[in-house]
Coordinates of C-alpha atoms and ligand atoms in Angstrom, one line a residue:
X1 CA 0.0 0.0 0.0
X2 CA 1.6 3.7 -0.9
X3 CA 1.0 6.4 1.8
X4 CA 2.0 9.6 0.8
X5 CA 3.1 12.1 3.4
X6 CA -0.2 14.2 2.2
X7 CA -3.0 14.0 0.0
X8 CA -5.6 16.5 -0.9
X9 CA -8.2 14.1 -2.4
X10 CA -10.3 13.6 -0.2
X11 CA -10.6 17.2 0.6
X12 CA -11.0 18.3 -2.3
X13 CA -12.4 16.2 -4.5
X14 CA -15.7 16.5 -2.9
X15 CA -15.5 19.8 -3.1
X16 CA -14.3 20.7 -7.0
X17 CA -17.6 21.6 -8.5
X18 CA -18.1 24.2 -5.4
X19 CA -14.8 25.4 -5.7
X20 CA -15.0 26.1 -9.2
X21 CA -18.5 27.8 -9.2
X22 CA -17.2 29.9 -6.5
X23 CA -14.5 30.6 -8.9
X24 CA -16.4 31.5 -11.3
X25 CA -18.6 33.9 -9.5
X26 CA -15.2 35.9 -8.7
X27 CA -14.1 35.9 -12.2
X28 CA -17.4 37.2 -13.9
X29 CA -17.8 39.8 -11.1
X30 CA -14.5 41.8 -12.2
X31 CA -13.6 42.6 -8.8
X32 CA -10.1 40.5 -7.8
X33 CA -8.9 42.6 -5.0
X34 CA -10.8 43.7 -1.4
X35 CA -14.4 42.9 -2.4
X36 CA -17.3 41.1 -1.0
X37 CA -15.9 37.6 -0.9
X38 CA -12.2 38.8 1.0
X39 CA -15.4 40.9 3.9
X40 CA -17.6 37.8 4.3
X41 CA -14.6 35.5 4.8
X42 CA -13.2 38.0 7.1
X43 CA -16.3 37.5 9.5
X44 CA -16.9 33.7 9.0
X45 CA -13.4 33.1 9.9
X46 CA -14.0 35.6 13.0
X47 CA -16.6 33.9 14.0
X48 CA -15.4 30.5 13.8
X49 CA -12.6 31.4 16.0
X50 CA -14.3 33.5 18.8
X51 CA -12.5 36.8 18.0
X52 CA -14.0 40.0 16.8
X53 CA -11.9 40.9 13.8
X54 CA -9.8 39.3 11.2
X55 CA -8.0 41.0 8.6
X56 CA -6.9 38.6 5.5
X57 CA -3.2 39.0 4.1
X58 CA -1.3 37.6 1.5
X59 CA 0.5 34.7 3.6
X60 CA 1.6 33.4 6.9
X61 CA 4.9 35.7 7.1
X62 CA 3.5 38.4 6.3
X63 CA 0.4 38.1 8.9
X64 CA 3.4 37.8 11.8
X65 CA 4.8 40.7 10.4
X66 CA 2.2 43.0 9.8
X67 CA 0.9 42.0 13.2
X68 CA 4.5 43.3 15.1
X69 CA 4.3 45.9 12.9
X70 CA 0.8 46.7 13.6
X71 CA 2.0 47.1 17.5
X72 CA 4.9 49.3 16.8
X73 CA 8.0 46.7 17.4
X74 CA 10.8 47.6 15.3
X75 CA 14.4 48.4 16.1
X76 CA 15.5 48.1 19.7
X77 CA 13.0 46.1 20.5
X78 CA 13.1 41.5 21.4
X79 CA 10.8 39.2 20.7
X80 CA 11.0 35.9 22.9
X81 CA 10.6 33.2 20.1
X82 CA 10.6 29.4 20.3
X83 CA 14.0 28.1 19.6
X84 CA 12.3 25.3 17.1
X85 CA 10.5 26.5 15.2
X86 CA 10.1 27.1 11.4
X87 CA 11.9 30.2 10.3
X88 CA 9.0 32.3 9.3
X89 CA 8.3 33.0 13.1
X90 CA 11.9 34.9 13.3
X91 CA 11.3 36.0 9.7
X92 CA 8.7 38.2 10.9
X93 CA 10.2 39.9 13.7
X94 CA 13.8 40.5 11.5
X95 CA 12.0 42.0 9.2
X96 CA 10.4 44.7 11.7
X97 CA 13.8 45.5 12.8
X98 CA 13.6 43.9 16.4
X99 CA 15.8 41.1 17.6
X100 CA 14.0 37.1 17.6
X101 CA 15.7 36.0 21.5
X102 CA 14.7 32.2 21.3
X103 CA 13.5 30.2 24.3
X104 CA 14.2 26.2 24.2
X105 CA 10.9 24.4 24.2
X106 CA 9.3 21.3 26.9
X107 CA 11.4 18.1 25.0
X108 CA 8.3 16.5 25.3
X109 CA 5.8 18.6 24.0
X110 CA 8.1 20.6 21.4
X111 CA 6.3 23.7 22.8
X112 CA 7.9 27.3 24.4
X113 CA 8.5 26.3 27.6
X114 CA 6.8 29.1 30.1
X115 CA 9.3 28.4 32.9
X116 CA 12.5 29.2 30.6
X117 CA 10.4 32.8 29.8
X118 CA 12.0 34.5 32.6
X119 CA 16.1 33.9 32.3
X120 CA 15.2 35.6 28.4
X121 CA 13.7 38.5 29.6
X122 CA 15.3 42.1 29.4
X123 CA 14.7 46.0 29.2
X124 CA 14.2 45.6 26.1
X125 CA 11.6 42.7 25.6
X126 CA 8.2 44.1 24.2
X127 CA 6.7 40.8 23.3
X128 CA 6.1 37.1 23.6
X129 CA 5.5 34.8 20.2
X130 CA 4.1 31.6 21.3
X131 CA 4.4 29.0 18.5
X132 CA 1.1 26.3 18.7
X133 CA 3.5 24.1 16.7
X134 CA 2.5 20.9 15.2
X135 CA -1.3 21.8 16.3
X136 CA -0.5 21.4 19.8
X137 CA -1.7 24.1 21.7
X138 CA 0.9 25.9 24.5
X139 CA 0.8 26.4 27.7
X140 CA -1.5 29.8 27.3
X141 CA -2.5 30.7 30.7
X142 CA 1.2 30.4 31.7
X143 CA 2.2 32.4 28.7
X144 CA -0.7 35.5 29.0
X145 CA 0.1 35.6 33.1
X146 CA 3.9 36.2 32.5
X147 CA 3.2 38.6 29.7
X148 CA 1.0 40.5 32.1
X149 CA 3.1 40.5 34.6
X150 CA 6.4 42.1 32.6
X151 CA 4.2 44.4 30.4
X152 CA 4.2 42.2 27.2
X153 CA 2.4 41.7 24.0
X154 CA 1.3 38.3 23.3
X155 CA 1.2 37.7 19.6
X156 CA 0.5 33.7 18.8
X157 CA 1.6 31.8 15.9
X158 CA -1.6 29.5 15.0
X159 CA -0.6 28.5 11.2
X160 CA -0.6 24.9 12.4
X161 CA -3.1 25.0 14.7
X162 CA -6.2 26.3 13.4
X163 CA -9.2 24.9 15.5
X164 CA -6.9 23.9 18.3
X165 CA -8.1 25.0 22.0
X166 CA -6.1 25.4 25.6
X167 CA -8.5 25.4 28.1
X168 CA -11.3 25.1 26.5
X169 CA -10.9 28.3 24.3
X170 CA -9.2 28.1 21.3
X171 CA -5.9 29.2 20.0
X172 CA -5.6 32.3 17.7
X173 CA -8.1 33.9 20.4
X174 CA -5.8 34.7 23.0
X175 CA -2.7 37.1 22.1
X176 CA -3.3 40.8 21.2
X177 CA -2.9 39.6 18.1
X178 CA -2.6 36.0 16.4
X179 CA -1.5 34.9 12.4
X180 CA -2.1 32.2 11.0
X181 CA -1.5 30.6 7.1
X182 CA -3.8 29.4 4.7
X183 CA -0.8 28.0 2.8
X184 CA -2.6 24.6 1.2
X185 CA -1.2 22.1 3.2
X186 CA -2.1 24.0 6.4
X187 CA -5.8 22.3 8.3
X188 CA -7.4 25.4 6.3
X189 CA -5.6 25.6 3.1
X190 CA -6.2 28.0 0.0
X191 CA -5.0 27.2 -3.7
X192 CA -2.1 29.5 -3.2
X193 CA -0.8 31.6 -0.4
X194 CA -3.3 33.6 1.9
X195 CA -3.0 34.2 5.4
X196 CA -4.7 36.6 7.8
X197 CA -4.3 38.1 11.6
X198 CA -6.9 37.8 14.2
X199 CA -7.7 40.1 17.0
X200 CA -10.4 41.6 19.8
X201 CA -8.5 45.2 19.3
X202 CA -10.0 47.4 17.1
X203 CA -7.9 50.4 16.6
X204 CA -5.4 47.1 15.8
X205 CA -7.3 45.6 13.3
X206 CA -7.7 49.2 11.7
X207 CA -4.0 50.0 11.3
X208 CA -3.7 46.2 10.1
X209 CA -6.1 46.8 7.2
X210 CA -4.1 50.4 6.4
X211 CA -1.2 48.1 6.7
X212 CA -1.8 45.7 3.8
X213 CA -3.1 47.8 1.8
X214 CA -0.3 50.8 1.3
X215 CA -1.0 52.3 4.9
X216 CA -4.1 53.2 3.4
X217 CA -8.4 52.4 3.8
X218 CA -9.3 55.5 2.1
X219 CA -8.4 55.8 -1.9
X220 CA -5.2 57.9 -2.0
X221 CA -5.0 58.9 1.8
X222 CA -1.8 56.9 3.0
X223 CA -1.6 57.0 7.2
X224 CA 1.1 54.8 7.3
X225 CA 3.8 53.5 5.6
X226 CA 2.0 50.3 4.4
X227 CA 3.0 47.2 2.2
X228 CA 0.9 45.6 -0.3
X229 CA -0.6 42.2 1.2
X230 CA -3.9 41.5 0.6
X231 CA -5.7 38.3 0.7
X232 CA -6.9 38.0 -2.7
X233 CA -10.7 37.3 -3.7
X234 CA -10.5 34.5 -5.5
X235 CA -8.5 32.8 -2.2
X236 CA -11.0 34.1 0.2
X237 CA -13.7 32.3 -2.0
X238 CA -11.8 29.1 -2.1
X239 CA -11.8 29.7 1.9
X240 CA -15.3 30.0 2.2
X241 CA -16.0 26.7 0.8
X242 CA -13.6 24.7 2.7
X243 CA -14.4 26.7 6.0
X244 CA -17.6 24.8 6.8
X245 CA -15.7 21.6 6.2
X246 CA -12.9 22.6 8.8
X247 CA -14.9 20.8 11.8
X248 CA -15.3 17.5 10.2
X249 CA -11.4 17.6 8.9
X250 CA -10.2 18.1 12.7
X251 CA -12.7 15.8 14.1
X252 CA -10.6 13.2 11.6
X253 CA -7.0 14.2 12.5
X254 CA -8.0 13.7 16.0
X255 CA -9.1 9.9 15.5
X256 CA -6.2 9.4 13.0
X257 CA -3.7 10.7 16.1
X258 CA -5.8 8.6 18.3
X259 CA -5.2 5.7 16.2
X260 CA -1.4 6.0 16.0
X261 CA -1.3 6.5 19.7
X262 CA -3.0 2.9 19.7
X263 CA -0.9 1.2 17.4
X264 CA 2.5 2.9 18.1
X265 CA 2.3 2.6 21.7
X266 CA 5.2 1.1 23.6
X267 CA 7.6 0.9 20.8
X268 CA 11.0 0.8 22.3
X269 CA 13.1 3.3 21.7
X270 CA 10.1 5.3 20.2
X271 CA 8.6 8.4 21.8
X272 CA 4.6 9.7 21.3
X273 CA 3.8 13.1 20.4
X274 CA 3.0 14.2 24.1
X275 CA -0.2 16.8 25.2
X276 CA 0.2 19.6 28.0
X277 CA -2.6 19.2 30.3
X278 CA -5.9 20.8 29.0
X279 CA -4.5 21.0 25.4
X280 CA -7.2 19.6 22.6
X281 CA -4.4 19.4 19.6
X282 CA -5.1 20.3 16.0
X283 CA -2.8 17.3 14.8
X284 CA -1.7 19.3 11.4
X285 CA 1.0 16.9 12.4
X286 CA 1.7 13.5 13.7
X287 CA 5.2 14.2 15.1
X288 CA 7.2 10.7 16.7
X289 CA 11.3 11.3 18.3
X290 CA 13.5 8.7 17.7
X291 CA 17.8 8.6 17.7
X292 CA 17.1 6.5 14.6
X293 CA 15.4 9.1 13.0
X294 CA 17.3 9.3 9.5
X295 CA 17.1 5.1 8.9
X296 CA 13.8 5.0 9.8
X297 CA 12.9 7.4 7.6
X298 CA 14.4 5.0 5.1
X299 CA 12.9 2.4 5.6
X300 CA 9.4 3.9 5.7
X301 CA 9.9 5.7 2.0
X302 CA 11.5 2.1 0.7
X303 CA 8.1 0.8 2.2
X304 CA 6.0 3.4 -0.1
X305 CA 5.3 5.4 3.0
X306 CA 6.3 9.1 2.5
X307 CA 7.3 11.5 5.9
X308 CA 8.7 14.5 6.3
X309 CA 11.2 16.6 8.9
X310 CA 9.9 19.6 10.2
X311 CA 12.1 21.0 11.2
X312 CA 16.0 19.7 10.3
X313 CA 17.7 22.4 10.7
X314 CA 17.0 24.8 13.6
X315 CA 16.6 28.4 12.6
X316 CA 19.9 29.7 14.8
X317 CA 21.9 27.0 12.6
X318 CA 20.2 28.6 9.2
X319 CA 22.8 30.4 7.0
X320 CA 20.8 33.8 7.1
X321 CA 21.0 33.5 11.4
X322 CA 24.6 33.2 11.4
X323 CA 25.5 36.5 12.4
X324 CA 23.5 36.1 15.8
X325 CA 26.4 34.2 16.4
X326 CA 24.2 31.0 18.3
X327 CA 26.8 28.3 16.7
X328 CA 25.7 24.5 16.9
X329 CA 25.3 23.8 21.3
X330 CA 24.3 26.7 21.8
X331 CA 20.3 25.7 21.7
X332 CA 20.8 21.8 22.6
X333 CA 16.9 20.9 22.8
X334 CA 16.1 22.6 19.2
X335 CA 19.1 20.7 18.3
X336 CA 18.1 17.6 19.9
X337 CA 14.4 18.0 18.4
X338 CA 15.8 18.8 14.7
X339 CA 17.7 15.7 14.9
X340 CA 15.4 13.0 16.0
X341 CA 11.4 14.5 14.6
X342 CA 9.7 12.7 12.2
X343 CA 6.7 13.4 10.7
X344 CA 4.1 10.8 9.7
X345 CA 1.2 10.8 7.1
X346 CA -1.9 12.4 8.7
X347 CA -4.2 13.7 6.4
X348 CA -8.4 13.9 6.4
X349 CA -9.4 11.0 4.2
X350 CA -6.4 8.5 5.6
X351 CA -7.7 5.3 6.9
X352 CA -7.1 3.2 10.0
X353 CA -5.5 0.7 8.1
X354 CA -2.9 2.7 6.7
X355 CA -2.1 4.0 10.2
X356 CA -1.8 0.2 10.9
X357 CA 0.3 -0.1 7.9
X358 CA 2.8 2.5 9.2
X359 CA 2.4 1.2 12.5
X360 CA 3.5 -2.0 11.3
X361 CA 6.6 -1.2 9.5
X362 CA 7.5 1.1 12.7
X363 CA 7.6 -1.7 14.7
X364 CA 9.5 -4.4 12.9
X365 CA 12.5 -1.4 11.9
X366 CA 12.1 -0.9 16.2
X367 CA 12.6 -4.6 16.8
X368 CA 15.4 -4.6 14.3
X369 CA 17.4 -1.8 15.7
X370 CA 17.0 -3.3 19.2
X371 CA 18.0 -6.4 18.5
X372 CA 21.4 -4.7 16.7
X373 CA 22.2 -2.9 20.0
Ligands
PLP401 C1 3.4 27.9 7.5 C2 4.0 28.6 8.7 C3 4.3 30.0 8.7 C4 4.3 30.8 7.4 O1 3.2 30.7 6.6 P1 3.3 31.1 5.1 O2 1.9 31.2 4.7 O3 4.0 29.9 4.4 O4 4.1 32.3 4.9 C5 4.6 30.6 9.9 N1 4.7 29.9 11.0 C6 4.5 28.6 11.0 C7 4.6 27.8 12.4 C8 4.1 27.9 9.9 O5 3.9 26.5 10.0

């Protein structure tokens, strides 16, 4: 059986002659750019995630961006980042002009660890950019009661973690600000790259619209010194019809996460994607740790069954970090994590037998590797 690493065909094939009416309707309107279909999506998404306004962007970076921008961080200024996680989080606040200061993440949960917040803290810190990577939800509560404490922004990362809660509430409603991606591999994907920023402020969300739009909401009136990076209409109408679906395509990571927890459990030398305590996960992925990473990444692909590695390469150990001067050491559990993740299939529309499938090759490449100790 071949199992690739993702597939969009059950999403989407249900979903083609919708997609391509609502297509259509964009392209015999004339209007491509901040109309009707970018407003509505605008308040469905709001509404789906609790907040009162969301402002749609041209992609994931650029949502993180605008978003430090849109709170005046810029030169001067630190940003406590996770130390693993994918480079668009420091991305974002480089290109504001203020300084990324990672803080290692729990090994278990690959999350920003709350308790490391403190020793990273200085004069200059303005803000705190959780990371809900791999769908799993941080330690919020934590997170917002530090933040208030030292006089901090909280501006979340939720591009993987769309529909994910903490607490009962979910994440992307809890910083001043949140971005997310609509990137199409993402658990809300466009046809190309969107993005947007959520928020409950509404002088924010204001000065976010003037932001992607050439500082400007009024035709030739520039406030601010803006960029161009609007979510575009025929996106936003693509996003509309896979919105309603997003529900159903969580409810089905969570049993296919279930599932591998089942089958994978007590594999030696194997270790489970763990939860913090009152976290409901998003699963974009299905993240295992072992010291075997690279060979057993092998022999799953010469088994048909395609993974990926997110992330090998910590973003302090990335060419375009190296004048921070962090050299290899310096961040040991983003090291540790780069070297041993591995990312199996999860996708809606996967099956329990493939997850058995996996399973089942996981097991025997275990028992092999243990018995060559
Ligand atoms: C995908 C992603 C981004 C960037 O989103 P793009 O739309 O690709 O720019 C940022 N942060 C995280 C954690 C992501 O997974």
């Amino acid at each position: 059986m071949l199992i690739p690493f993702y597939s969009f065909t059950a999403q989407h094939d249900p979903l083609r002659a919708d997609v391509l009416a609502a297509l259509a309707e964009v392209y015999d309107t004339h209007w491509y750019v901040l109309g009707e279909q970018v407003r509505a999506f605008e308040t469905e998404y709001s509404a789906f995630n609790g907040v009162g306004h969301t402002v749609g962007v041209g992609n994931g970076l650029e949502a993180l961006t605008l978003a430090l921008r849109g709170l005046s961080i810029g030169p001067g200024d630190e940003v406590l980042v996770p130390s693993n996680t994918y480079i668009a989080t420091w991305l974002a606040v480089s290109h504001v002009g203020a300084t990324p200061v990672p803080v290692e993440p729990d090994l278990a949960t690959s999350n920003l660890d709350p308790a490391r917040l403190a020793a990273a803290l200085t004069s200059r810190t303005r803000v705190v950019l959780p990371v809900h990577l791999y769908g799993q939800p941080c330690r919020m509560l934590e997170i917002l009661a530090f933040a208030g404490q030292h006089g901090l922004f909280v501006v979340e990362d939720n591009a993987q973690a769309q529909g994910a809660t903490f607490a009962g509430q979910l994440t992307g409603s809890f910083g001043h600000a949140s971005a997310t991606s609509f990137y199409p591999t993402k658990n809300l994907g466009a046809l190309g790259d969107a993005g947007a920023i959520t928020t409950d402020d509404a002088d924010l969300a204001r000065r976010l619209q003037q932001l992607r739009n050439y500082g400007s909401t009024q035709k030739n009136h520039h406030e601010l010194l803006g960029y161009n990076s609007r979510l575009d209409e025929l996106q936003a109408a693509v996003l509309r019809v896979k919105l309603p679906y997003l529900t159903a395509w969580l409810s089905q990571r969570r049993q296919l996460a279930a599932w591998y927890n089942e089958y994978l459990a007590d594999v030696p030398g194997l270790r489970l994607p763990a939860v913090a305590a009152g976290a409901e996960p998003a699963w974009h992925l299905y993240v295992v740790h072992t010291s075997h990473r690279n060979a057993l990444q092998r022999r799953l692909a010469a088994a048909g069954i395609g993974t990926q590695v997110h992330y090998p390469v910590p973003p302090h150990l990335q060419p375009a970090y190296a004048y921070l001067d962090l050299a290899a050491g310096a961040l040991p559990i983003a090291e540790d994590l780069a070297a041993t993740c591995l990312s199996l299939p999860l996708w809606p529309g996967m099956t329990e037998a493939m997850v058995a499938t996996v399973a089942r090759v996981v097991r025997s490449f275990a028992a092999e590797v243990s018995g060559l100790r």
